[in-house]
Amino acid sequence: MPGPLRSLPPPNKKRKIQDDPQTMQLIQRLEADLTEAISTNSSLNPLADLLDLALRSKEASETSKAIYALYRVFVLIISAEKLGLGGDEAAKVVKTWLWDRLNAYVDFLGGLLKDQEKTLRISALQILFSLQKHLSTSYSKSVPSQPQFHNSHFRKIVSFLLLCPPSTRHRATQKDATIDSDVLHQFHETWFSIYDDIRWFFLRDAATLLNSTSPQTSPKLPHNLLAILECLKTFPTEKSEINSWWVSEMGAKPPKPKRVSKKGGEVASSEDEKEPQNEGDEDDWRKFFDEEPVAKDDKLQGPGARLHKLTIHQSLHALASHRAVFTRAWLSLLPRLSIIEKDGKALTTRALNIMHRGVIPHLTRPVLVMDWVGASVDYGGTVGLLALNALFVLMNEYNLDYPSFYTRLYAFLDRDVLHLKHRARFFRMTELFLSSTHLPANLLASFVKRLSRLSLTAPPAAIIMVVPFTYNILKRHPALMSMIHRADSENPSNDPFLPDEVDPLHTQAHLSSLWELLSHRSHYHASVATLVKIFSEAFTKPSYAMEDFLDHTYGTLFETEANRKIKKDPPFSLEMGQDKMMFPLAPEDKIEREVGGEVHVEGDVVNELWLFA
């Protein structure tokens, strides 16, 4: 007998499938056998069976139970020093086999970061970082001379976060190689923004991975790295702020670094350290970003040593080292954010949004990004507007010399600038750029005149920005007052302004008038018409606060009019005689015809709307 008909579509939520009790019991039995084998130092062959069971499980609950069982087993193995250095040939064979099983397990966890199940994604990330702590602690015990950080395991974590390999479960349904939002949030809130050692090693290894991969093989790598870096809200600005460690052994105070004397010799500290053997040539970032010491006398050079002379442990406690890896990561990322490539403009815009406040202040030498910022300014449009903010920071705080700055700024005043969503930021920066009283009057006149001309086709919210902006400039520079007092302002045909001139010093705007703003006295929007009247009054009012006008939109203007208190009731009806028309026609165009005993005039649009015959 067929089932009842449903009036609603079937639910999208999948029915919960009953877990296989045999599989769960097998996982528990294998874990118990391995726990006993570790304590009695017997065969660990059941580890391969447990790992194979985790790799073949299709249900999320079985996979979750298996990966946690493997995690507990590997923690016991690591704590028992079965993966440490040393041992005879038989022990090395066992260690190699165990490392192969651990690497396969870690690779499986890395794929789970892109799994469909959120619980598996978060669990895999937590297990990976927990293993990092246990491996580093065990490694530090085997090398007691100094604390150690397990680099090979952490490089895998960085690769999983940036390259996002697909999960072995449901492999065919995954094509997107971007990091999931929940994984990104968990990584930030739990490790990246909290622990100094995790942030330092991630920035270092991310730059190395970015430089060693091609855009063709890993097109989403810059996208993932930018997503992680743009969320970084905390970065140490003082040495005392470097005080949080995921691997607790790294928090131990390192010995004082060696210093460099005038003659080039080194004065060793009381405790000498050697560079860890597992570090390769990729740590050359320290030498690249370091300045050459300038010797003035026979005394030792400054309080610190050159960065490339520091060990890893010393680098983690040095503020300059944190800034160096941060700089290298951004300098490796910015060239990959090509504007001409697909999604390149969106990525560049995101990077520029945080460049002035979240990147430039933490760079070792901020002028290193001036070429990329300058190229973004030359691109124009929204990208160029956002790049102006970073460019100004470089000019104002780091003495960057940018030739023809005001010519480039003047070029941004095109027909689109008053229609962009970033126009408020542009007006903030432009008011700051033009605030100096030492700028020539003809240059300022060009900016005022160009904005006045653009206001003719601008929305009301943009005109409300232009009017106080112009008023402030005229009040600050009285030499421009002639632009609103010329008698020929009513005749725009005699305007000497050269709108096609690219150099603001040669537009002859100072010989023109602001007749465009005068025309707004008849603007359809009452707020605009009222605000423009300020130019007809004496300039005795203080300068406007631009922040009060930059956030206006059609919505805010409507709310202002809707909530305005009406002092005098406006007319609400229009009385017209029978022989009157809303839109009068010329006598020769009138055609009268009789419909239902009434005479109607053809051509009356309003009247024809109610004619149903």
Coordinates of C-alpha atoms in Angstrom, one line a residue:
M1 CA 0.0 0.0 0.0
P2 CA 1.5 3.3 -1.0
G3 CA 2.4 5.8 1.7
P4 CA 0.4 9.0 2.3
L5 CA 0.9 11.9 0.0
R6 CA 3.1 14.7 1.4
S7 CA 2.1 18.4 1.0
L8 CA 5.7 19.5 1.8
P9 CA 9.0 18.6 0.1
P10 CA 11.1 16.0 1.9
P11 CA 13.4 17.5 4.6
N12 CA 17.0 18.3 3.6
K13 CA 18.4 17.0 6.9
K14 CA 19.9 13.5 6.5
R15 CA 18.4 10.7 8.7
K16 CA 20.8 9.7 11.4
I17 CA 22.2 6.3 10.5
Q18 CA 22.7 3.8 13.3
D19 CA 26.4 3.3 14.1
D20 CA 27.8 -0.2 13.6
P21 CA 28.4 -1.6 17.1
Q22 CA 31.0 -4.0 15.8
T23 CA 33.1 -1.2 14.4
M24 CA 32.9 0.7 17.6
Q25 CA 33.9 -2.3 19.7
L26 CA 36.7 -3.1 17.3
I27 CA 38.1 0.4 17.8
Q28 CA 37.9 0.1 21.5
R29 CA 39.6 -3.3 21.5
L30 CA 42.4 -2.2 19.3
E31 CA 43.0 0.9 21.4
A32 CA 43.1 -1.3 24.6
D33 CA 45.5 -3.7 23.0
L34 CA 47.9 -0.9 21.9
T35 CA 47.7 0.7 25.3
E36 CA 48.8 -2.6 26.9
A37 CA 51.5 -3.2 24.2
I38 CA 53.0 0.3 24.9
S39 CA 53.2 -0.3 28.6
T40 CA 54.7 -3.8 28.2
N41 CA 56.9 -2.9 25.3
S42 CA 55.4 -5.5 23.0
S43 CA 54.4 -5.6 19.4
L44 CA 52.5 -2.5 18.0
N45 CA 51.2 -4.2 14.9
P46 CA 47.5 -3.5 15.8
L47 CA 48.4 0.2 15.1
A48 CA 48.3 -0.5 11.4
D49 CA 44.8 -2.1 11.8
L50 CA 43.5 0.8 13.7
L51 CA 44.9 3.3 11.2
D52 CA 43.4 1.4 8.3
L53 CA 40.0 1.3 10.1
A54 CA 40.1 5.1 10.4
L55 CA 41.0 5.6 6.8
R56 CA 38.2 3.3 5.6
S57 CA 35.4 4.6 7.9
K58 CA 32.7 6.4 6.0
E59 CA 30.5 7.4 8.9
A60 CA 31.5 10.6 10.7
S61 CA 30.9 9.1 14.2
E62 CA 33.2 6.1 13.4
T63 CA 35.8 8.3 12.0
S64 CA 35.7 10.6 15.0
K65 CA 36.1 7.7 17.4
A66 CA 38.9 6.3 15.4
I67 CA 41.0 9.5 15.1
Y68 CA 40.6 10.1 18.9
A69 CA 41.7 6.6 19.6
L70 CA 44.7 7.0 17.4
Y71 CA 45.5 10.3 19.1
R72 CA 45.6 8.8 22.5
V73 CA 47.7 5.9 21.3
F74 CA 50.3 8.2 19.6
V75 CA 50.4 10.4 22.7
L76 CA 51.4 7.4 24.7
I77 CA 54.0 6.4 22.1
I78 CA 55.5 9.9 22.1
S79 CA 55.5 10.1 25.9
A80 CA 57.3 6.7 26.0
E81 CA 60.1 8.1 23.9
K82 CA 59.5 5.6 21.2
L83 CA 59.9 8.2 18.5
G84 CA 63.0 9.9 20.0
L85 CA 66.5 10.0 18.7
G86 CA 69.1 7.3 19.2
G87 CA 68.8 3.5 19.7
D88 CA 70.2 0.4 18.0
E89 CA 69.4 -0.8 14.4
A90 CA 66.3 -2.7 15.5
A91 CA 65.0 0.3 17.4
K92 CA 65.6 2.5 14.4
V93 CA 63.6 0.2 12.2
V94 CA 60.7 0.3 14.6
K95 CA 60.9 4.1 14.8
T96 CA 60.8 4.4 11.1
W97 CA 57.7 2.2 10.9
L98 CA 56.0 4.3 13.7
W99 CA 56.9 7.5 11.9
D100 CA 55.3 6.2 8.7
R101 CA 52.1 5.4 10.6
L102 CA 52.2 8.8 12.3
N103 CA 52.7 10.7 9.0
A104 CA 49.8 8.7 7.4
Y105 CA 47.6 9.7 10.3
V106 CA 48.6 13.3 10.1
D107 CA 48.0 13.4 6.4
F108 CA 44.5 12.0 7.0
L109 CA 43.9 14.7 9.6
G110 CA 45.0 17.3 7.2
G111 CA 42.4 16.1 4.7
L112 CA 39.7 16.2 7.3
L113 CA 40.1 20.0 7.5
K114 CA 38.1 20.1 4.3
D115 CA 35.6 17.4 5.3
Q116 CA 31.9 18.0 5.0
E117 CA 31.3 17.4 8.8
K118 CA 32.2 20.5 10.9
T119 CA 32.9 18.3 14.0
L120 CA 35.6 16.4 12.1
R121 CA 37.1 19.6 10.8
I122 CA 37.4 21.1 14.2
S123 CA 38.5 17.8 15.8
A124 CA 41.3 17.3 13.2
L125 CA 42.6 20.9 13.8
Q126 CA 42.7 20.4 17.6
I127 CA 44.4 17.0 17.3
L128 CA 47.1 18.4 14.9
F129 CA 48.0 21.2 17.3
S130 CA 47.9 19.0 20.4
L131 CA 50.4 16.6 18.6
Q132 CA 52.6 19.6 17.9
K133 CA 52.9 20.3 21.6
H134 CA 53.6 16.6 22.5
L135 CA 56.2 16.2 19.7
S136 CA 58.0 19.4 20.6
T137 CA 58.1 18.5 24.3
S138 CA 59.5 15.1 23.5
Y139 CA 62.0 16.6 21.1
S140 CA 63.2 19.1 23.7
K141 CA 63.8 16.2 26.1
S142 CA 66.0 14.4 23.6
V143 CA 68.0 17.7 23.0
P144 CA 68.4 19.0 26.5
S145 CA 70.7 21.9 25.5
Q146 CA 67.9 24.1 24.4
P147 CA 64.1 24.0 23.8
Q148 CA 62.9 22.6 20.5
F149 CA 59.9 23.2 18.2
H150 CA 59.0 20.3 16.0
N151 CA 59.3 22.0 12.6
S152 CA 58.5 19.2 10.2
H153 CA 55.1 18.6 11.8
F154 CA 54.2 22.3 12.0
R155 CA 55.1 22.7 8.3
K156 CA 52.5 20.1 7.5
I157 CA 49.9 22.0 9.5
V158 CA 50.8 25.2 7.6
S159 CA 50.5 23.3 4.3
F160 CA 47.1 21.9 5.3
L161 CA 45.8 25.4 6.2
L162 CA 47.0 27.1 3.1
L163 CA 46.7 24.4 0.4
C164 CA 43.6 22.7 1.8
P165 CA 44.0 19.2 0.4
P166 CA 40.7 17.3 -0.1
S167 CA 39.4 14.9 2.4
T168 CA 39.7 11.2 1.6
R169 CA 36.0 10.9 2.7
H170 CA 33.7 12.1 -0.2
R171 CA 36.7 13.1 -2.2
A172 CA 34.7 13.5 -5.5
T173 CA 32.5 16.2 -4.1
Q174 CA 35.2 18.6 -3.1
K175 CA 36.7 21.0 -5.6
D176 CA 37.2 24.2 -3.6
A177 CA 40.7 24.7 -2.1
T178 CA 39.8 27.7 0.1
I179 CA 40.0 27.4 3.9
D180 CA 36.6 26.9 5.6
S181 CA 35.4 29.8 7.8
D182 CA 35.0 27.6 10.9
V183 CA 38.5 26.3 10.6
L184 CA 39.8 29.8 10.1
H185 CA 38.0 31.1 13.1
Q186 CA 39.1 28.2 15.3
F187 CA 42.7 28.7 14.2
H188 CA 42.7 32.4 14.9
E189 CA 40.8 32.4 18.2
T190 CA 42.7 29.4 19.7
W191 CA 46.3 29.7 18.4
F192 CA 47.3 32.3 15.9
S193 CA 46.1 35.4 17.7
I194 CA 47.1 34.0 21.2
Y195 CA 50.4 32.3 21.1
D196 CA 53.6 34.1 20.0
D197 CA 55.5 30.9 19.0
I198 CA 52.6 29.7 16.8
R199 CA 52.4 33.1 15.0
W200 CA 56.1 33.3 14.5
F201 CA 56.5 29.9 13.0
F202 CA 53.4 30.2 10.9
L203 CA 54.6 33.5 9.3
R204 CA 58.0 32.1 8.6
D205 CA 56.8 28.8 7.1
A206 CA 53.9 30.5 5.2
A207 CA 56.4 32.7 3.4
T208 CA 58.6 29.8 2.6
L209 CA 55.6 27.8 1.2
L210 CA 54.4 30.7 -0.8
N211 CA 57.9 31.2 -2.4
S212 CA 58.3 27.5 -3.2
T213 CA 54.9 27.1 -5.0
S214 CA 53.8 28.4 -8.4
P215 CA 50.5 30.2 -9.0
Q216 CA 49.4 27.5 -11.4
T217 CA 49.7 24.6 -9.0
S218 CA 48.3 26.5 -5.9
P219 CA 46.0 29.3 -7.2
K220 CA 44.1 29.6 -3.9
L221 CA 47.2 29.8 -1.6
P222 CA 47.3 33.7 -1.7
H223 CA 43.6 33.8 -0.9
N224 CA 44.0 31.5 2.1
L225 CA 47.0 33.3 3.4
L226 CA 45.4 36.7 3.1
A227 CA 42.3 35.4 4.9
I228 CA 44.5 34.5 7.8
L229 CA 46.6 37.6 7.9
E230 CA 43.8 40.1 7.5
C231 CA 42.2 38.7 10.7
L232 CA 45.3 39.2 12.8
K233 CA 44.3 41.9 15.3
T234 CA 47.1 41.5 17.9
F235 CA 50.8 41.9 17.2
P236 CA 53.5 42.7 19.8
T237 CA 54.7 46.2 19.8
E238 CA 56.9 45.8 22.9
K239 CA 59.2 43.0 24.0
S240 CA 57.2 42.6 27.2
E241 CA 54.1 41.6 25.1
I242 CA 55.9 38.4 23.9
N243 CA 54.8 36.2 26.8
S244 CA 52.4 33.5 25.5
W245 CA 53.6 30.1 24.4
W246 CA 51.8 27.0 23.0
V247 CA 55.0 24.9 23.6
S248 CA 55.7 25.9 27.2
E249 CA 59.4 25.0 26.8
M250 CA 59.8 28.0 24.4
G251 CA 58.9 30.3 27.2
A252 CA 62.2 29.7 29.1
K253 CA 64.4 32.8 29.0
P254 CA 67.1 32.4 26.3
P255 CA 70.8 33.2 26.9
K256 CA 72.0 36.6 25.9
P257 CA 72.9 36.8 22.2
K258 CA 76.4 37.5 20.9
R259 CA 77.4 41.1 20.2
V260 CA 79.4 42.5 17.3
S261 CA 82.4 44.8 18.1
K262 CA 83.9 47.4 15.8
K263 CA 86.6 45.1 14.5
G264 CA 84.1 42.6 13.4
G265 CA 84.8 40.1 16.2
E266 CA 82.1 38.5 18.3
V267 CA 81.9 38.7 22.0
A268 CA 80.2 35.5 23.3
S269 CA 77.6 35.5 26.0
S270 CA 78.0 33.4 29.2
E271 CA 75.9 30.7 27.6
D272 CA 76.6 29.7 24.0
E273 CA 74.0 28.1 21.8
K274 CA 74.2 26.3 18.5
E275 CA 71.7 26.5 15.7
P276 CA 69.3 23.6 15.6
Q277 CA 70.4 21.0 13.1
N278 CA 66.9 20.7 11.7
E279 CA 66.8 24.3 10.4
G280 CA 67.7 24.8 6.7
D281 CA 68.5 27.7 4.4
E282 CA 64.9 29.0 4.6
D283 CA 65.8 30.9 7.8
D284 CA 67.9 33.4 5.7
W285 CA 65.1 35.9 6.3
R286 CA 67.0 37.1 9.4
K287 CA 70.0 38.2 7.4
F288 CA 67.9 39.7 4.6
F289 CA 66.0 42.1 6.9
D290 CA 68.8 43.1 9.2
E291 CA 70.7 46.4 8.9
E292 CA 74.5 46.4 8.7
P293 CA 76.0 47.6 12.0
V294 CA 77.6 51.0 11.9
A295 CA 80.6 51.2 14.3
K296 CA 81.4 54.5 15.8
D297 CA 83.9 53.5 18.5
D298 CA 85.5 50.5 20.0
K299 CA 82.4 49.8 22.2
L300 CA 80.0 47.0 21.6
Q301 CA 77.2 47.6 19.1
G302 CA 73.8 48.4 20.8
P303 CA 71.9 46.2 23.2
G304 CA 71.1 43.4 20.7
A305 CA 72.8 41.2 18.2
R306 CA 72.2 41.0 14.4
L307 CA 69.2 38.9 13.7
H308 CA 70.9 36.3 11.6
K309 CA 73.2 35.5 14.6
L310 CA 70.3 34.6 16.8
T311 CA 69.1 31.0 17.4
I312 CA 65.5 30.1 17.0
H313 CA 64.9 30.3 20.7
Q314 CA 66.4 33.8 20.9
S315 CA 64.5 34.9 17.8
L316 CA 61.2 34.0 19.5
H317 CA 62.0 36.4 22.3
A318 CA 63.2 39.2 20.1
L319 CA 60.6 41.8 18.9
A320 CA 62.7 42.6 15.8
S321 CA 62.5 38.9 14.8
H322 CA 58.7 38.9 15.0
R323 CA 58.6 42.0 12.8
A324 CA 61.0 40.4 10.3
V325 CA 58.9 37.2 9.7
F326 CA 55.8 39.4 9.5
T327 CA 57.5 41.6 6.8
R328 CA 58.7 38.6 4.9
A329 CA 55.2 37.0 4.8
W330 CA 53.6 40.2 3.5
L331 CA 56.4 40.9 0.9
S332 CA 56.0 37.4 -0.4
L333 CA 52.2 37.7 -0.6
L334 CA 51.7 41.1 -2.2
P335 CA 53.3 40.3 -5.6
R336 CA 50.9 37.3 -5.8
L337 CA 47.9 39.7 -5.5
S338 CA 47.9 40.6 -9.2
I339 CA 45.1 43.0 -10.1
I340 CA 44.8 41.7 -13.7
E341 CA 44.2 38.1 -12.6
K342 CA 40.9 36.6 -11.7
D343 CA 39.8 37.7 -8.2
G344 CA 43.0 39.7 -8.0
K345 CA 41.2 43.0 -7.7
A346 CA 39.1 41.8 -4.8
L347 CA 42.2 40.4 -3.0
T348 CA 44.1 43.7 -3.6
T349 CA 41.2 45.7 -2.2
R350 CA 41.1 43.5 1.0
A351 CA 44.8 43.9 1.5
L352 CA 44.6 47.7 1.0
N353 CA 41.8 47.9 3.6
I354 CA 44.2 46.9 6.3
M355 CA 47.5 48.1 4.9
H356 CA 47.7 51.5 6.6
R357 CA 46.7 50.3 10.1
G358 CA 47.4 46.6 10.3
V359 CA 50.5 46.1 8.1
I360 CA 52.7 49.1 7.6
P361 CA 53.2 49.9 11.4
H362 CA 54.6 46.4 12.0
L363 CA 57.0 46.2 9.0
T364 CA 60.8 46.3 9.6
R365 CA 61.1 48.9 6.8
P366 CA 57.8 50.1 5.6
V367 CA 59.3 51.7 2.4
L368 CA 59.7 48.1 1.1
V369 CA 56.0 48.1 0.1
M370 CA 56.1 51.5 -1.7
D371 CA 56.4 50.0 -5.2
W372 CA 53.3 47.8 -4.7
V373 CA 51.3 50.7 -3.1
G374 CA 52.4 53.0 -5.9
A375 CA 51.3 50.6 -8.6
S376 CA 48.0 50.3 -6.8
V377 CA 47.6 54.0 -6.9
D378 CA 48.4 54.2 -10.6
Y379 CA 45.7 51.5 -11.2
G380 CA 43.0 54.0 -10.2
G381 CA 39.4 53.4 -9.4
T382 CA 38.5 51.8 -6.0
V383 CA 41.9 50.2 -5.7
G384 CA 43.7 53.5 -6.2
L385 CA 41.5 55.3 -3.7
L386 CA 42.2 52.7 -1.0
A387 CA 46.0 52.8 -1.9
L388 CA 46.0 56.5 -1.2
N389 CA 45.6 55.9 2.5
A390 CA 48.6 53.6 2.6
L391 CA 50.6 56.1 0.4
F392 CA 49.8 58.9 2.8
V393 CA 51.0 56.9 5.8
L394 CA 54.3 56.2 4.0
M395 CA 54.7 59.9 3.1
N396 CA 53.7 61.4 6.4
E397 CA 55.4 59.0 8.8
Y398 CA 58.2 57.4 6.8
N399 CA 59.3 60.3 4.6
L400 CA 58.5 58.7 1.3
D401 CA 59.0 61.1 -1.6
Y402 CA 56.2 60.5 -4.2
P403 CA 56.6 62.9 -7.2
S404 CA 53.6 64.6 -8.7
F405 CA 51.4 63.5 -5.8
Y406 CA 48.8 66.2 -6.3
T407 CA 48.7 65.6 -10.0
R408 CA 47.9 61.9 -9.3
L409 CA 45.3 62.9 -6.6
Y410 CA 43.7 65.3 -9.1
A411 CA 43.3 62.4 -11.6
F412 CA 41.0 60.6 -9.2
L413 CA 38.4 63.3 -9.6
D414 CA 36.6 61.6 -12.4
R415 CA 32.9 61.1 -13.0
D416 CA 32.8 57.9 -10.8
V417 CA 34.4 59.2 -7.7
L418 CA 31.2 60.7 -6.2
H419 CA 29.3 57.4 -6.9
L420 CA 31.8 55.0 -5.2
K421 CA 31.0 53.4 -1.8
H422 CA 34.5 54.5 -0.7
R423 CA 33.9 58.2 -1.4
A424 CA 33.7 59.0 2.3
R425 CA 37.2 57.7 2.9
F426 CA 38.4 59.7 -0.2
F427 CA 37.0 62.9 1.2
R428 CA 38.7 62.3 4.5
M429 CA 42.0 61.9 2.9
T430 CA 41.6 64.7 0.4
E431 CA 40.7 67.2 3.1
L432 CA 43.8 66.1 5.0
F433 CA 46.0 66.4 1.8
L434 CA 44.7 69.9 1.1
S435 CA 44.7 71.2 4.7
S436 CA 48.1 72.9 4.4
T437 CA 48.0 76.7 4.1
H438 CA 51.2 76.6 2.0
L439 CA 49.6 75.0 -1.1
P440 CA 49.3 77.3 -4.1
A441 CA 45.9 78.9 -4.7
N442 CA 45.6 77.8 -8.3
L443 CA 46.1 74.1 -7.2
L444 CA 43.4 74.3 -4.6
A445 CA 41.1 76.1 -7.1
S446 CA 41.4 73.2 -9.5
F447 CA 40.2 70.7 -6.9
V448 CA 37.3 72.9 -5.8
K449 CA 36.3 73.6 -9.4
R450 CA 36.5 70.0 -10.5
L451 CA 34.4 68.8 -7.6
S452 CA 31.8 71.5 -8.3
R453 CA 31.6 70.4 -11.9
L454 CA 31.2 66.7 -10.9
S455 CA 28.4 67.7 -8.5
L456 CA 26.1 68.5 -11.4
T457 CA 25.6 64.7 -11.9
A458 CA 26.2 63.6 -8.4
P459 CA 23.6 62.1 -6.0
P460 CA 22.3 64.3 -3.2
A461 CA 24.4 62.5 -0.5
A462 CA 27.6 63.3 -2.5
I463 CA 26.6 67.0 -3.0
I464 CA 26.2 67.3 0.7
M465 CA 29.8 66.2 1.1
V466 CA 31.0 68.6 -1.6
V467 CA 29.4 71.8 -0.2
P468 CA 31.0 71.8 3.3
F469 CA 34.3 70.5 1.8
T470 CA 34.3 73.6 -0.5
Y471 CA 33.3 75.9 2.2
N472 CA 36.2 74.8 4.5
I473 CA 38.7 75.3 1.7
L474 CA 37.4 78.8 0.8
K475 CA 37.5 79.8 4.5
R476 CA 41.0 78.5 4.9
H477 CA 42.3 80.2 1.7
P478 CA 40.6 83.6 1.3
A479 CA 42.4 84.1 -2.1
L480 CA 39.8 81.7 -3.6
M481 CA 36.8 83.9 -2.5
S482 CA 36.7 85.5 -6.0
M483 CA 35.4 82.2 -7.4
I484 CA 32.0 82.9 -5.7
H485 CA 31.9 86.6 -6.2
R486 CA 32.4 86.9 -9.9
A487 CA 29.6 88.7 -11.7
D488 CA 29.7 86.4 -14.8
S489 CA 28.9 83.3 -12.7
E490 CA 25.5 83.2 -14.3
N491 CA 26.9 82.7 -17.7
P492 CA 28.8 79.3 -17.8
S493 CA 29.5 79.7 -21.6
N494 CA 32.4 82.0 -20.7
D495 CA 34.0 79.6 -18.2
P496 CA 37.8 79.7 -18.7
F497 CA 38.3 76.4 -16.8
L498 CA 40.1 73.7 -18.8
P499 CA 38.5 70.4 -17.7
D500 CA 40.8 68.3 -19.9
E501 CA 44.0 69.6 -18.4
V502 CA 45.7 66.9 -16.2
D503 CA 48.0 69.3 -14.3
P504 CA 46.0 71.1 -11.5
L505 CA 48.4 74.0 -11.7
H506 CA 47.4 74.9 -15.3
T507 CA 43.6 74.5 -15.4
Q508 CA 42.9 78.2 -15.0
A509 CA 40.3 77.3 -12.4
H510 CA 41.3 80.4 -10.3
L511 CA 39.9 82.5 -13.1
S512 CA 36.6 80.7 -13.1
S513 CA 33.6 80.7 -10.8
L514 CA 31.6 78.1 -8.9
W515 CA 28.4 78.5 -10.9
E516 CA 27.8 74.8 -10.6
L517 CA 27.2 75.1 -6.9
L518 CA 25.1 78.2 -7.5
S519 CA 22.8 76.1 -9.6
H520 CA 22.1 73.8 -6.7
R521 CA 20.0 76.5 -5.1
S522 CA 17.2 75.1 -7.2
H523 CA 18.0 71.5 -6.4
Y524 CA 15.0 69.2 -6.0
H525 CA 16.2 68.0 -2.6
A526 CA 15.5 70.6 0.1
S527 CA 18.6 69.7 2.2
V528 CA 20.9 70.4 -0.8
A529 CA 19.2 73.6 -1.7
T530 CA 19.3 74.9 1.9
L531 CA 22.9 73.9 2.4
V532 CA 24.2 75.7 -0.7
K533 CA 22.8 79.0 0.5
I534 CA 25.8 79.1 2.9
F535 CA 27.8 80.6 0.0
S536 CA 25.4 83.6 -0.2
E537 CA 26.0 84.5 3.4
A538 CA 29.0 86.1 5.2
F539 CA 31.8 83.6 6.0
T540 CA 31.5 84.1 9.7
K541 CA 30.5 80.5 10.6
P542 CA 33.2 78.1 11.8
S543 CA 34.5 75.4 9.5
Y544 CA 32.3 72.4 9.1
A545 CA 33.2 69.1 10.7
M546 CA 33.3 66.8 7.7
E547 CA 32.5 63.7 9.7
D548 CA 29.0 65.0 10.1
F549 CA 28.4 64.8 6.3
L550 CA 30.4 61.8 5.2
D551 CA 27.9 59.0 6.1
H552 CA 24.8 60.3 4.4
T553 CA 23.0 58.1 2.0
Y554 CA 19.5 58.1 0.4
G555 CA 18.3 56.2 3.4
T556 CA 19.6 58.8 5.9
L557 CA 18.3 61.7 3.8
F558 CA 14.9 60.1 3.6
E559 CA 14.8 59.5 7.4
T560 CA 15.7 63.2 8.0
E561 CA 12.9 64.4 5.8
A562 CA 10.4 61.9 7.2
N563 CA 11.2 62.8 10.8
R564 CA 11.2 66.6 10.2
K565 CA 8.7 68.5 12.3
I566 CA 6.3 70.3 10.0
K567 CA 5.7 73.9 11.0
K568 CA 3.3 74.8 8.2
D569 CA 1.0 72.3 6.6
P570 CA 1.8 71.9 2.9
P571 CA -1.0 71.9 0.2
F572 CA -2.3 68.4 -0.2
S573 CA -4.7 68.7 -3.2
L574 CA -5.0 70.4 -6.5
E575 CA -8.3 71.9 -7.6
M576 CA -8.8 72.0 -11.3
G577 CA -11.8 73.1 -13.4
Q578 CA -13.3 70.8 -16.0
D579 CA -11.7 72.8 -18.8
K580 CA -8.2 72.6 -17.1
M581 CA -5.6 69.9 -17.9
M582 CA -2.7 68.7 -15.9
F583 CA -0.5 68.8 -19.0
P584 CA -1.9 71.5 -21.4
L585 CA -1.8 70.8 -25.1
A586 CA -1.3 73.2 -28.0
P587 CA -4.7 74.2 -29.6
E588 CA -3.9 72.4 -32.8
D589 CA -3.2 69.1 -30.9
K590 CA -6.5 69.0 -29.1
I591 CA -8.9 66.3 -30.4
E592 CA -12.3 66.0 -28.6
R593 CA -14.5 63.0 -28.7
E594 CA -17.6 62.0 -26.8
V595 CA -17.6 58.9 -24.6
G596 CA -20.7 57.9 -22.6
G597 CA -22.2 61.3 -22.9
E598 CA -19.1 63.1 -21.7
V599 CA -16.5 65.0 -23.7
H600 CA -12.9 63.9 -23.4
V601 CA -9.8 65.4 -24.9
E602 CA -7.3 63.0 -26.5
G603 CA -3.7 63.6 -25.5
D604 CA -4.4 64.3 -21.8
V605 CA -2.2 61.6 -20.2
V606 CA -3.7 61.8 -16.7
N607 CA -7.3 61.9 -18.0
E608 CA -6.7 58.8 -20.2
L609 CA -5.6 56.8 -17.2
W610 CA -9.2 56.8 -15.9
L611 CA -10.9 56.3 -19.3
F612 CA -12.1 52.7 -19.4
A613 CA -14.4 52.9 -22.5

